[in-house]
């Protein structure tokens, strides 16, 4: 009976020690991840501060140079006035002396009138330049391979004229490519949209900021495009997209945010480089 109790106690003690060790390991791992994220946040803030200081220094140097140029121009103008005053003094002295009047010269004979020149022939009118041909519109991409959802999304994107509508239609297209990213055509097409979305989002963000509606701006597009670019092995562009999202103070909907996503993409980049 005592042996059975001892075995039960030992088993319970072993389970307790195993769970305690597992909990300590998770806490250490979470602490290491938080320290890494804090370090990356500090590095990003230091880079932004250095850029701001460099810009302020450049503007201060520009103001100093402009002040020196204005002072130099004023000095040159003052010296020029002094020189003109000195050169006019002898003339004033000579004019004060009374010179004897010279005898008037005899009138010269009037010259004979010159013959009128023949009128020059009028120049021939230059031929008007031919109008340059208008550039041909870029052909629309062939989407025969695409799902009806992607084809409809591209059609809606082409029809939109307002900025908010264009942004929403672009999100629909990106989401469909993200959903089907295991297929090469969707992965290639989605990664190709990254530059166009970056420009569109910059205008959209400015408009929402002017309207005081930044709370409605989400980071879903940056999250999905960063994943598409990373899966496409364009790690540097994916990292750049994460930095843009951090600069806009966007969230990707996870606990670690775009900082954690950035760390994971950098690890994937290192792993891919080692495997080559």
XYZ file of C-alpha atoms in Angstrom:
276
model
C 0.000 0.000 0.000
C 2.799 2.411 0.923
C 4.632 1.582 -2.329
C 1.561 2.514 -4.352
C 1.205 5.808 -2.474
C 4.901 6.535 -2.986
C 4.612 5.836 -6.713
C 1.559 8.139 -7.004
C 3.373 10.898 -5.102
C 6.452 10.531 -7.316
C 4.342 10.637 -10.481
C 2.501 13.755 -9.271
C 5.786 15.380 -8.308
C 7.227 14.585 -11.750
C 4.221 16.094 -13.525
C 4.464 19.214 -11.349
C 8.186 19.621 -12.050
C 7.653 19.098 -15.809
C 4.894 21.733 -15.999
C 6.934 24.145 -13.902
C 9.974 23.723 -16.199
C 7.760 24.151 -19.265
C 6.251 27.363 -17.843
C 9.700 28.774 -17.006
C 10.913 28.005 -20.544
C 7.907 29.784 -22.078
C 8.468 32.815 -19.849
C 12.156 32.971 -20.823
C 11.270 32.676 -24.514
C 8.630 35.430 -24.235
C 11.083 37.665 -22.343
C 13.745 37.142 -25.047
C 11.217 37.997 -27.765
C 10.125 41.167 -25.922
C 13.758 42.256 -25.510
C 14.376 41.693 -29.234
C 11.293 43.742 -30.164
C 12.300 46.544 -27.775
C 15.787 46.615 -29.289
C 14.397 46.852 -32.819
C 11.980 49.616 -31.778
C 14.849 51.603 -30.228
C 16.961 51.148 -33.366
C 14.105 52.373 -35.550
C 13.557 55.428 -33.311
C 17.309 56.175 -33.339
C 17.380 56.092 -37.146
C 14.353 58.423 -37.341
C 15.963 60.820 -34.822
C 19.259 60.852 -36.769
C 17.444 61.650 -40.021
C 15.548 64.520 -38.334
C 18.783 65.954 -36.871
C 20.529 65.723 -40.244
C 17.639 67.527 -41.936
C 17.638 70.289 -39.281
C 21.407 70.700 -39.623
C 21.130 70.965 -43.419
C 18.463 73.688 -43.111
C 20.613 75.612 -40.590
C 23.648 75.425 -42.910
C 21.491 76.673 -45.770
C 20.335 79.689 -43.713
C 23.948 80.543 -42.764
C 25.080 80.368 -46.405
C 22.185 82.586 -47.543
C 23.074 85.137 -44.823
C 26.705 85.207 -45.943
C 25.666 85.684 -49.577
C 23.369 88.611 -48.664
C 26.109 90.255 -46.566
C 28.609 89.824 -49.399
C 26.227 91.386 -51.923
C 25.629 94.360 -49.582
C 29.407 94.894 -49.187
C 29.959 94.791 -52.942
C 27.134 97.296 -53.511
C 28.624 99.688 -50.922
C 32.102 99.469 -52.482
C 30.619 100.133 -55.928
C 28.872 103.302 -54.707
C 32.103 104.598 -53.122
C 34.030 103.954 -56.341
C 31.434 105.805 -58.411
C 31.560 108.786 -56.024
C 35.369 108.990 -56.333
C 35.321 108.793 -60.127
C 32.746 111.622 -60.404
C 34.824 114.152 -58.390
C 37.357 115.107 -61.178
C 34.493 115.573 -63.603
C 32.761 117.978 -61.248
C 36.022 119.935 -60.763
C 36.660 120.247 -64.495
C 33.122 121.394 -65.166
C 33.509 124.227 -62.617
C 36.373 125.780 -64.591
C 35.279 128.357 -67.152
C 36.591 127.371 -70.554
C 36.760 129.825 -73.385
C 34.056 129.262 -75.976
C 35.391 127.613 -79.107
C 34.386 129.004 -82.480
C 31.365 127.367 -83.966
C 32.267 124.971 -86.779
C 31.062 125.694 -90.248
C 27.956 123.753 -91.168
C 28.744 120.633 -93.147
C 26.952 120.110 -96.427
C 23.868 117.994 -96.182
C 24.540 114.422 -97.300
C 22.804 113.148 -100.338
C 19.861 110.924 -99.532
C 20.735 107.276 -99.711
C 18.662 105.120 -102.023
C 15.946 103.209 -100.293
C 16.885 99.556 -99.832
C 14.950 97.016 -101.758
C 12.457 95.160 -99.594
C 13.693 91.770 -98.514
C 11.602 88.836 -99.638
C 9.316 87.499 -96.973
C 10.568 84.214 -95.511
C 8.656 81.148 -96.445
C 6.482 79.866 -93.595
C 7.996 76.920 -91.764
C 6.028 73.716 -92.033
C 3.981 72.946 -88.961
C 5.415 70.058 -86.931
C 3.494 66.857 -87.138
C 1.655 66.013 -83.909
C 3.352 63.322 -81.860
C 1.407 60.092 -81.743
C -0.356 59.460 -78.452
C 1.145 56.609 -76.433
C -0.754 53.406 -76.761
C -2.495 52.313 -73.542
C -0.867 49.417 -71.734
C -2.632 46.144 -72.440
C -4.742 44.826 -69.602
C -3.309 41.701 -67.930
C -4.632 38.380 -69.154
C -6.600 36.960 -66.236
C -7.918 33.857 -67.910
C -6.320 31.778 -65.157
C -7.897 33.823 -62.339
C -10.923 32.996 -60.227
C -14.159 34.917 -60.848
C -13.575 36.764 -57.556
C -10.196 38.083 -58.733
C -11.524 38.988 -62.184
C -14.460 40.870 -60.626
C -12.090 42.628 -58.202
C -9.874 43.852 -61.042
C -12.934 45.057 -62.959
C -14.155 46.993 -59.907
C -10.682 48.506 -59.440
C -10.688 49.800 -63.030
C -14.144 51.350 -62.603
C -13.376 53.241 -59.364
C -12.569 56.951 -59.612
C -12.581 58.004 -55.945
C -9.543 57.357 -53.742
C -11.356 55.451 -50.997
C -13.105 53.242 -53.547
C -9.852 52.450 -55.335
C -8.198 51.517 -52.032
C -11.036 49.209 -51.026
C -11.087 47.532 -54.463
C -7.313 47.017 -54.291
C -7.681 45.358 -50.864
C -10.181 42.894 -52.362
C -7.720 41.944 -55.138
C -4.813 41.563 -52.682
C -6.944 39.447 -50.335
C -7.842 37.037 -53.160
C -4.157 36.672 -54.137
C -3.263 36.131 -50.461
C -5.957 33.458 -50.165
C -4.704 31.602 -53.280
C -0.956 32.260 -52.701
C -0.083 28.550 -52.790
C -0.616 28.786 -56.572
C 2.260 30.415 -58.469
C 0.082 32.662 -60.667
C -1.598 34.277 -57.666
C 1.687 34.617 -55.767
C 3.379 36.342 -58.735
C 0.403 38.606 -59.416
C -0.011 39.598 -55.764
C 3.686 40.411 -55.293
C 3.541 42.512 -58.475
C 0.846 44.723 -56.867
C 3.095 45.847 -53.976
C 4.496 49.041 -55.559
C 1.097 50.150 -56.874
C -0.505 49.629 -53.458
C 2.286 51.520 -51.679
C 1.647 54.637 -53.812
C -2.138 54.319 -53.525
C -1.991 53.903 -49.741
C 0.199 57.017 -49.327
C -2.496 59.166 -50.995
C -5.279 57.374 -49.108
C -3.510 57.904 -45.753
C -3.059 61.642 -46.409
C -6.744 62.014 -47.289
C -7.914 60.172 -44.164
C -5.465 62.157 -42.018
C -6.857 65.418 -43.412
C -10.383 64.209 -42.584
C -9.331 63.201 -39.035
C -10.302 59.586 -39.735
C -7.031 57.698 -39.133
C -8.788 55.220 -36.823
C -10.430 53.710 -39.907
C -7.053 53.039 -41.563
C -6.021 49.387 -41.162
C -2.807 47.495 -41.918
C -4.355 44.400 -43.539
C -2.993 45.282 -46.990
C 0.577 45.656 -45.714
C 0.308 42.401 -43.756
C -0.897 40.376 -46.746
C 1.581 41.930 -49.202
C 4.503 41.391 -46.800
C 3.549 37.704 -46.643
C 3.201 37.466 -50.445
C 6.610 39.094 -50.975
C 8.275 36.853 -48.377
C 6.746 33.715 -49.955
C 7.974 35.063 -53.309
C 11.494 35.198 -51.773
C 11.571 38.999 -52.114
C 12.644 39.338 -48.495
C 14.106 42.847 -48.748
C 10.881 44.256 -50.202
C 8.848 42.412 -47.559
C 11.067 43.934 -44.845
C 10.586 47.358 -46.444
C 6.801 46.910 -46.330
C 6.990 46.119 -42.603
C 9.043 49.280 -42.027
C 6.441 51.326 -43.940
C 3.640 49.886 -41.808
C 5.587 50.680 -38.614
C 6.121 54.227 -39.873
C 2.365 54.608 -40.415
C 1.802 53.123 -36.897
C -0.395 50.355 -38.328
C -1.272 47.020 -36.726
C -1.384 43.617 -38.409
C -3.876 42.248 -35.894
C -1.363 40.102 -33.949
C 0.111 40.535 -30.461
C 3.648 41.172 -31.717
C 2.518 43.498 -34.522
C 4.612 44.358 -37.561
C 7.737 44.331 -35.392
C 7.304 40.607 -34.750
C 6.456 39.987 -38.408
C 9.642 41.849 -39.385
C 11.720 39.618 -37.093
C 10.188 36.463 -38.579
C 10.844 37.600 -42.163
C 14.474 38.405 -41.333
C 14.907 34.911 -39.863
C 13.376 33.404 -43.018
C 15.801 35.469 -45.111
C 18.790 34.178 -43.130
C 17.534 30.602 -43.407
C 17.094 30.921 -47.183
C 20.597 32.381 -47.535
C 22.134 29.470 -45.597
C 20.304 26.873 -47.695
C 21.734 28.246 -50.964
